[in-house]
Short mmCIF file of C-alpha atoms in Angstrom, two decimals:
data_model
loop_
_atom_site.label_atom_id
_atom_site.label_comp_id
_atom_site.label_asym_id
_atom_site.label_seq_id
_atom_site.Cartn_x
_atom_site.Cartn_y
_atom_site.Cartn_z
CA UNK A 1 0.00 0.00 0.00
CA UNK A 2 1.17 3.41 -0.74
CA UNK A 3 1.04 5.97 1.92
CA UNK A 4 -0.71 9.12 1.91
CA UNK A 5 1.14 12.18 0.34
CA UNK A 6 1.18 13.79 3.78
CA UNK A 7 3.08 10.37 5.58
CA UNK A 8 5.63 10.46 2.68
CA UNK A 9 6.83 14.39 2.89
CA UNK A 10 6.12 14.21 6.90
CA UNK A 11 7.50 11.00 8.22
CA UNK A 12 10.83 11.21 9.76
CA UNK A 13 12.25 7.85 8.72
CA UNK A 14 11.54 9.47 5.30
CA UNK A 15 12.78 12.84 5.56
CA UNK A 16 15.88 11.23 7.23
CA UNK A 17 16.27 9.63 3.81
CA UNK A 18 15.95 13.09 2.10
CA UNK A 19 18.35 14.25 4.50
CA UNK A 20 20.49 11.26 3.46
CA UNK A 21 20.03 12.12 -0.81
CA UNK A 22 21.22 16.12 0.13
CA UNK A 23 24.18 14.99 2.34
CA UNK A 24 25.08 13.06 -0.38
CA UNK A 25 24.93 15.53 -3.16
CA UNK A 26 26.56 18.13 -1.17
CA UNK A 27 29.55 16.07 -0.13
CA UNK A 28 29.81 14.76 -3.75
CA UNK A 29 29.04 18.07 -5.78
CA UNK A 30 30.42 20.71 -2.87
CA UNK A 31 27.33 22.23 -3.90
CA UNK A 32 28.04 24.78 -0.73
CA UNK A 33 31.04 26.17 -2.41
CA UNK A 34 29.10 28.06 -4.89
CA UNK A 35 28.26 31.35 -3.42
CA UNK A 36 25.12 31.87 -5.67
CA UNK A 37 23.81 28.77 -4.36
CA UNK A 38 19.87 28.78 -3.14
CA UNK A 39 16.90 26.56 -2.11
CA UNK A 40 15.53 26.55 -5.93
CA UNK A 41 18.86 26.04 -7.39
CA UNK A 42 19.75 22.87 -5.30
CA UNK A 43 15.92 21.74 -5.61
CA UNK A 44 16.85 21.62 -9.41
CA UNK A 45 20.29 20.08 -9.05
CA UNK A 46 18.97 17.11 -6.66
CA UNK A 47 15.46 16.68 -8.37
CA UNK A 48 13.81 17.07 -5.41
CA UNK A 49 10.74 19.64 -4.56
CA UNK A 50 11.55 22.86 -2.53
CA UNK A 51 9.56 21.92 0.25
CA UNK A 52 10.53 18.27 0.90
CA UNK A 53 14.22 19.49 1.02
CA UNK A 54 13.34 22.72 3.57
CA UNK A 55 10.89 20.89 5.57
CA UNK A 56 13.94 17.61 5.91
CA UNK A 57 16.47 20.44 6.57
CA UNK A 58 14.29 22.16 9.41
CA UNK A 59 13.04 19.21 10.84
CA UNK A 60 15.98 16.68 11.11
CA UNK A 61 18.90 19.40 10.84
CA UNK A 62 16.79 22.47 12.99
CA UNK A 63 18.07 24.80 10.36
CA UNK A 64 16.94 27.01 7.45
CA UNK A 65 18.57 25.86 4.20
CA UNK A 66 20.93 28.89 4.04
CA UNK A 67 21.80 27.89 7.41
CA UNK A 68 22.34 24.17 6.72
CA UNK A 69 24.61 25.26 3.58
CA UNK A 70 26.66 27.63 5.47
CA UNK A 71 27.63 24.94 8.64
CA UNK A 72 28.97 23.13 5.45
CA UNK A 73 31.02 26.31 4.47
CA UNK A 74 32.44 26.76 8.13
CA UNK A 75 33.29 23.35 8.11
CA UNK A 76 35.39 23.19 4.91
CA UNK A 77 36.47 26.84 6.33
CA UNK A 78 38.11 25.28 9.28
CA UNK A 79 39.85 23.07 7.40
CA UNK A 80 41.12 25.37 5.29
CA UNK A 81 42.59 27.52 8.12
CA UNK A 82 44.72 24.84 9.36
CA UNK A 83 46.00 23.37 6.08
CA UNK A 84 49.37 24.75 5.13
CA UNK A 85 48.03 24.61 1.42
CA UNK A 86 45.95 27.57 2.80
CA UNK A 87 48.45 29.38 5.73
CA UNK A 88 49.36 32.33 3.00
CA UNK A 89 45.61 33.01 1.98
CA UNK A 90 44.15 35.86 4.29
CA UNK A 91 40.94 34.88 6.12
CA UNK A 92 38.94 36.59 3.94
CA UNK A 93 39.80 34.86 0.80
CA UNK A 94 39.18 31.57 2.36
CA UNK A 95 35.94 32.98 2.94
CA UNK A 96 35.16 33.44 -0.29
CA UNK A 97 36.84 30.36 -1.45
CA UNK A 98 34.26 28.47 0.54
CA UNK A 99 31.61 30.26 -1.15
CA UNK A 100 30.88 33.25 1.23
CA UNK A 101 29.80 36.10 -0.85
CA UNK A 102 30.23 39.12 2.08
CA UNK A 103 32.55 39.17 4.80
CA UNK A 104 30.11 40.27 7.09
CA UNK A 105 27.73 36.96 6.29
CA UNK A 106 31.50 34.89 7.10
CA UNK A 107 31.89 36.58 10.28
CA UNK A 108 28.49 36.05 11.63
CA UNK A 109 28.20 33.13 10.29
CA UNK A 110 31.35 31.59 11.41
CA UNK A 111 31.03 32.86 15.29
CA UNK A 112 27.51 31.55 15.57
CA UNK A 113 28.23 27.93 14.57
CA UNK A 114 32.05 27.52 15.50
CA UNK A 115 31.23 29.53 18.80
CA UNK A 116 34.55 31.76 18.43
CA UNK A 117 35.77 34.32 15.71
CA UNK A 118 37.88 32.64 12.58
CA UNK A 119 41.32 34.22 14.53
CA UNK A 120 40.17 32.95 17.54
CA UNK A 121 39.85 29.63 16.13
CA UNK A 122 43.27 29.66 14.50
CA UNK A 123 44.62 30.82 17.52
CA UNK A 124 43.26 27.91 19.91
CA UNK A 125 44.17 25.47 17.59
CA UNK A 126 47.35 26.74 17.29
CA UNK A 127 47.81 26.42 21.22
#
């Protein structure tokens, strides 16, 4: 039996599996890196409906998308810092090369998930 439309875009084991299908792209494609990057873009990219992709993302993540994408970019962005591929580039353009469009949107975005500044990261680390 098939299950109502409403079981299939509200049932967690299934928007884990959505979940699942966009962690998936994004590690694949780096789909975050692209600075233009939005809901209806990746929708598009993935073949999956707007909705079903926000409602996964804010359900089983408790994030917007833009959100969700940009704990992807401070992730890669911490990486970044500490390879020595990277030690010449100024903060800044590892922003960008992670697909941060405004270095205010880095900042912010960088304190509230990594819980410290992109220096003060580098310098505990460094410690």
């Amino acid at each position: 039996m098939i299950p109502a439309k409403r079981e299939i875009n509200d049932g967690k084991e299934e928007l884990e599996e959505v979940i699942k299908r966009i962690e998936n792209h994004i590690n694949e494609k780096k789909s975050y890196l692209n600075p233009d990057i939005n809901l209806k873009s990746f929708s598009k990219d993935i073949r999956l409906p707007e909705r079903i992709i926000s409602r996964a993302i804010n359900r089983i993540e408790h994030k917007n998308f833009n959100g969700y994408i940009n704990s992807y970019r401070v992730k890669e962005c911490k990486r970044l810092l500490l390879s020595e591929k990277y030690e010449q580039y100024s903060i800044s353009a590892i922003a960008d090369e992670v697909g941060f469009s405004s270095r205010a949107s880095f900042y912010k975005n960088f304190k509230e998930i990594a819980g410290v500044s992109p220096s003060e990261y580098i310098k505990s680390v460094n410690n």
